[in-house]
mmCIF file of C-alpha atoms in Angstrom:
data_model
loop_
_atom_site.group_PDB
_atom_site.id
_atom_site.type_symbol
_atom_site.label_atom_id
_atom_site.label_comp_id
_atom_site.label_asym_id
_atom_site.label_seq_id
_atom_site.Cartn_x
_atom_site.Cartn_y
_atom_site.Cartn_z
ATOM 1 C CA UNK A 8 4.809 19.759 7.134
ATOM 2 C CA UNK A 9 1.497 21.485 7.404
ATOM 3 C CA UNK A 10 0.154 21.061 10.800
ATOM 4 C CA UNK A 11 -3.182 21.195 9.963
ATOM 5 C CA UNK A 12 -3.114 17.861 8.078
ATOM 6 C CA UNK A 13 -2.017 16.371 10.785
ATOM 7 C CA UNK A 14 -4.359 17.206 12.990
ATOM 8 C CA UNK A 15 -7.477 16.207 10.360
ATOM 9 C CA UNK A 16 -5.216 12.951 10.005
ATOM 10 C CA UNK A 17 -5.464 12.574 13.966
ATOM 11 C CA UNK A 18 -8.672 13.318 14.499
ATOM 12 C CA UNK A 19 -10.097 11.200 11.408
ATOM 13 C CA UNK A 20 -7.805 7.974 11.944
ATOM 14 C CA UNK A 21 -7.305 8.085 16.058
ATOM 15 C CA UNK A 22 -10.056 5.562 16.593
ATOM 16 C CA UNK A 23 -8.770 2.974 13.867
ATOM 17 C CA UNK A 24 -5.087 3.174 15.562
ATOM 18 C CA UNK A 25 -6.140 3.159 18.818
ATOM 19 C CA UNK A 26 -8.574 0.196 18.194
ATOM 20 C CA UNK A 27 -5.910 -1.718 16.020
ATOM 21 C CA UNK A 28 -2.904 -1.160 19.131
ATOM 22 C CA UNK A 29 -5.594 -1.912 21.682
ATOM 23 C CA UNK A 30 -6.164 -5.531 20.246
ATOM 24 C CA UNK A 31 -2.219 -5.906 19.293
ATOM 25 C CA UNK A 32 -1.329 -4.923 22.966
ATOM 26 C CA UNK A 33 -4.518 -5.692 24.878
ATOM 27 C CA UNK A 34 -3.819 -3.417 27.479
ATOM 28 C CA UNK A 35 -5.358 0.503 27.422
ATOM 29 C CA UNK A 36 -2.077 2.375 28.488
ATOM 30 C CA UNK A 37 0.076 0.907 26.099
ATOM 31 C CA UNK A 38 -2.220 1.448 23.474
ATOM 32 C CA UNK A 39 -2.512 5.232 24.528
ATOM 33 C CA UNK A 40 1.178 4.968 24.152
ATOM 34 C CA UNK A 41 1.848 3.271 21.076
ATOM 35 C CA UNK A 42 -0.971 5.467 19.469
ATOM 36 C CA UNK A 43 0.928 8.255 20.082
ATOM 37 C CA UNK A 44 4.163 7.206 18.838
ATOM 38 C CA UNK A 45 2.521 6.381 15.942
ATOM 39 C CA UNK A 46 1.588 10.206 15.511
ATOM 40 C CA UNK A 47 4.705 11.189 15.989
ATOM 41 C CA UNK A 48 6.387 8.617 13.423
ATOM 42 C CA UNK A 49 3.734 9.492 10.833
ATOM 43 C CA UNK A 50 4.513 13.464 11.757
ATOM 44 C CA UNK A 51 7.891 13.163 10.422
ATOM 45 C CA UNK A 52 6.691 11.593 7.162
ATOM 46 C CA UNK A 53 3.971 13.527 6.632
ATOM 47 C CA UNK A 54 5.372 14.398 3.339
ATOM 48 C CA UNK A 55 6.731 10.329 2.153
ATOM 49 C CA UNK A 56 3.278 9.423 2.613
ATOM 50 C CA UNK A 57 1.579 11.804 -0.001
ATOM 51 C CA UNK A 58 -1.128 10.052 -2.772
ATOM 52 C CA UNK A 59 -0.933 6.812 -0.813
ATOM 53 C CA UNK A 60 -3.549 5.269 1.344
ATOM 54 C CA UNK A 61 -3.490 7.111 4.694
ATOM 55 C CA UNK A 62 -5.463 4.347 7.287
ATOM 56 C CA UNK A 63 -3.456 1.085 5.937
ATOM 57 C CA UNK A 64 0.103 3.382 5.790
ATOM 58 C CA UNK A 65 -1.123 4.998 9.712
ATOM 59 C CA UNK A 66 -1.441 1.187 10.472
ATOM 60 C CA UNK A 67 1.701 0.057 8.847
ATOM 61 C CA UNK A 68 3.428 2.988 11.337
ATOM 62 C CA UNK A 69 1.231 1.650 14.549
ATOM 63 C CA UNK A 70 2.314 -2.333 13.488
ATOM 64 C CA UNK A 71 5.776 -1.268 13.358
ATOM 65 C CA UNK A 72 5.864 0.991 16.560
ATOM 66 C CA UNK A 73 4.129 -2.381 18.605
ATOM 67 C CA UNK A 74 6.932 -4.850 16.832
ATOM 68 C CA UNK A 75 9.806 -2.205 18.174
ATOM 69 C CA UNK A 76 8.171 -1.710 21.354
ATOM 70 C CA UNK A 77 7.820 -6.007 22.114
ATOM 71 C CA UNK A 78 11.812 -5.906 20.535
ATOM 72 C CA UNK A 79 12.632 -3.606 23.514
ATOM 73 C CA UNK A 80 10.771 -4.999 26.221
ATOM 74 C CA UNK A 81 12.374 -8.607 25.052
ATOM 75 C CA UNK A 82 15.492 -6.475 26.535
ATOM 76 C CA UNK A 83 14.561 -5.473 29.475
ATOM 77 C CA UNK A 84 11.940 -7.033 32.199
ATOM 78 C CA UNK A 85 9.325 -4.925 33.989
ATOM 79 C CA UNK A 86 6.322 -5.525 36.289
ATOM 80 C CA UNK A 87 3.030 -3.945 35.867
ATOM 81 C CA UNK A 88 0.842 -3.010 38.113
ATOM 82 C CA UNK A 89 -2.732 -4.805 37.708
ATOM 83 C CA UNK A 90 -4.556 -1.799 40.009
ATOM 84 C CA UNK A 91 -4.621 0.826 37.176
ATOM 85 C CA UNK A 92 -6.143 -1.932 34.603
ATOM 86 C CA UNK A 93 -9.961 -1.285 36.485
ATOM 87 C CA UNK A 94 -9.924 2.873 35.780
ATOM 88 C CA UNK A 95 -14.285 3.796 36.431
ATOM 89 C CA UNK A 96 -15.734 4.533 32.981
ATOM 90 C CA UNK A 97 -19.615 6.020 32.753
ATOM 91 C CA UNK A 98 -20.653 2.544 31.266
ATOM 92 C CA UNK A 99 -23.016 0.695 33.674
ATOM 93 C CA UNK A 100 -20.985 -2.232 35.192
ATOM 94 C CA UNK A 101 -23.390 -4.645 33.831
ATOM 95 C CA UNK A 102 -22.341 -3.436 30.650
ATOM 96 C CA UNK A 103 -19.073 -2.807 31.350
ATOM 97 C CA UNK A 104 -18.984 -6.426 32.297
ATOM 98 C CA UNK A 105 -20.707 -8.030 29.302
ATOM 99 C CA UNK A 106 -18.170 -5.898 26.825
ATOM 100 C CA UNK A 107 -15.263 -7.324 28.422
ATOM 101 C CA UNK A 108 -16.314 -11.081 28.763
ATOM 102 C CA UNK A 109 -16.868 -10.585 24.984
ATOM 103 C CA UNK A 110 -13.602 -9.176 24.262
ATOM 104 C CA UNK A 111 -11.805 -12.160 26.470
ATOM 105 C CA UNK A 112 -13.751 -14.910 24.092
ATOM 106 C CA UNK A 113 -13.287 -13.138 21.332
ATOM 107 C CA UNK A 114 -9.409 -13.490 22.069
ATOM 108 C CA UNK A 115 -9.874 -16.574 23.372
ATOM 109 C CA UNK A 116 -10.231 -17.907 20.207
ATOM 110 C CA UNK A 117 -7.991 -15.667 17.524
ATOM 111 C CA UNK A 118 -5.011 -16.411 20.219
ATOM 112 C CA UNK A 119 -5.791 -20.144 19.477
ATOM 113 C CA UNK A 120 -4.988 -19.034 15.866
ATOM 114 C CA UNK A 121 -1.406 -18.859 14.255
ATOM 115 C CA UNK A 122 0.225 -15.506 14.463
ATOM 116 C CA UNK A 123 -0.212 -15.045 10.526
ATOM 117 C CA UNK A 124 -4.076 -16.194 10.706
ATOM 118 C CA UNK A 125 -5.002 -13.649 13.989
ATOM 119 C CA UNK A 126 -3.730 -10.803 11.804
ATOM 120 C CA UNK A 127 -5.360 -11.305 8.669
ATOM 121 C CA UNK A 128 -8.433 -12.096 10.742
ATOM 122 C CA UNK A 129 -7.832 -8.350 12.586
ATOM 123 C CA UNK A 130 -7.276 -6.754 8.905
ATOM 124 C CA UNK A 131 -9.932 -7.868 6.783
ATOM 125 C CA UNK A 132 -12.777 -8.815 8.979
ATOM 126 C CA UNK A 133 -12.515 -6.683 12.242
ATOM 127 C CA UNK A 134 -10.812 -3.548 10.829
ATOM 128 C CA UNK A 135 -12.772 -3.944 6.740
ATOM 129 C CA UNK A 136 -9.726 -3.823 4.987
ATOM 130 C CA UNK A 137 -9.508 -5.263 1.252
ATOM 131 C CA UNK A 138 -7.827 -8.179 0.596
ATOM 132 C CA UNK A 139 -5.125 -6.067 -1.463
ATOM 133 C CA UNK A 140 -4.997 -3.976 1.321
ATOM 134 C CA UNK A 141 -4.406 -6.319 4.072
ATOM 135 C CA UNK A 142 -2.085 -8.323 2.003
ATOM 136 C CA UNK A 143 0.239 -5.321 1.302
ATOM 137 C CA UNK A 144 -0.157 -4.773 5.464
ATOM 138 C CA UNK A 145 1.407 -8.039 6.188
ATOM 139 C CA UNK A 146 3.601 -8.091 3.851
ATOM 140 C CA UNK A 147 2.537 -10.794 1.728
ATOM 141 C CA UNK A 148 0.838 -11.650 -2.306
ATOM 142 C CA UNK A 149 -2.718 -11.936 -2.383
ATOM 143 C CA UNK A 150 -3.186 -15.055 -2.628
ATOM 144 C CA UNK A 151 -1.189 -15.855 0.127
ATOM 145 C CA UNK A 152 -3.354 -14.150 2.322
ATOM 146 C CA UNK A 153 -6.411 -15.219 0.590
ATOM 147 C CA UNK A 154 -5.647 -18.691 1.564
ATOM 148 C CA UNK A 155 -4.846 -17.194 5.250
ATOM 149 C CA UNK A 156 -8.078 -16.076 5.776
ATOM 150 C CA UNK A 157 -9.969 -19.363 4.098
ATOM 151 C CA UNK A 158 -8.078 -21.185 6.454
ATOM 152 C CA UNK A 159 -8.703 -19.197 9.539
ATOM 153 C CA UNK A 160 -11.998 -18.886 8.814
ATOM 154 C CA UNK A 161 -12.231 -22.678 8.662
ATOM 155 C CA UNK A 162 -10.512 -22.749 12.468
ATOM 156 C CA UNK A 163 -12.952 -20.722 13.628
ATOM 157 C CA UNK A 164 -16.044 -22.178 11.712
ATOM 158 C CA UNK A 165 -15.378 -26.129 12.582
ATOM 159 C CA UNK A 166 -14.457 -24.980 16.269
ATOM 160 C CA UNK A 167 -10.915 -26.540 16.023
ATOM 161 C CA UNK A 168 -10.116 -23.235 18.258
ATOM 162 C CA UNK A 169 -12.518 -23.878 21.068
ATOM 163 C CA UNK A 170 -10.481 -25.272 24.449
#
């Protein structure tokens, strides 16, 4: 494995992984966490992953490092502490504020959605994956997730979502 490589492929991709864990966890450390185990997955198979589409393969790695984190915590119970979850940022708290009221509706309504719907949402329209792309991400034929989208969309458009 060259070493170099992997550090262009952390510094270019960090962001995207980071974001992608942040919404799939919604929670800053284990994001931090998961981001990293995601480096060190895709450090071993550096090499398996040659000629093929680094961001949706480093994404594939992230998606699979959340699902095996959630399969050990279904194991075992812990309790978090809520005092860490405020840590001071340079943002104004206006700001600060306004960002994270957004980020609540915004999951507000994709939580409303079916499992299959929030992640094709996430794929395609907040991370600007193709359709081929995102479809080969979940796992599924293109149509399939063309129709996911439509009717996701749909949800979101006729406010069937809204509480």
């Amino acid at each position: 494995m060259n070493i170099l490589s992997m550090d262009v492929l952390y510094r270019e991709y960090k962001q995207d992984v980071y974001c992608y864990l942040m919404y799939l966890s919604r929670n800053h450390h284990d994001a931090e966490d998961l981001m990293q185990e995601t480096f060190a997955r895709a450090c071993n198979k550096l090499e398996v992953n040659e000629g093929k589409k680094t961001k949706s393969w480093l994404l594939r790695v992230a998606h699979n490092a959340y699902i095996d984190k959630l399969r050990k915590e279904s194991r075992s119970s812990a309790y978090e502490n809520e005092f860490f979850y405020n840590y001071p940022s340079e943002d104004t708290p206006e700001s600060d504020m306004v960002r994270q009221e957004n980020r609540k509706e915004l999951y507000k309504h994709l939580s409303l959605l079916s499992p299959n719907q929030q992640h094709a949402v996430l794929l395609y329209d907040i991370h600007g994956f193709s359709y081929q792309e995102s479809a080969d991400l979940m796992g599924v034929s293109l149509s399939h997730f063309k129709i996911l989208i439509y009717r996701a969309r749909q949800r979101l458009r006729n406010g069937k979502v809204s509480a």
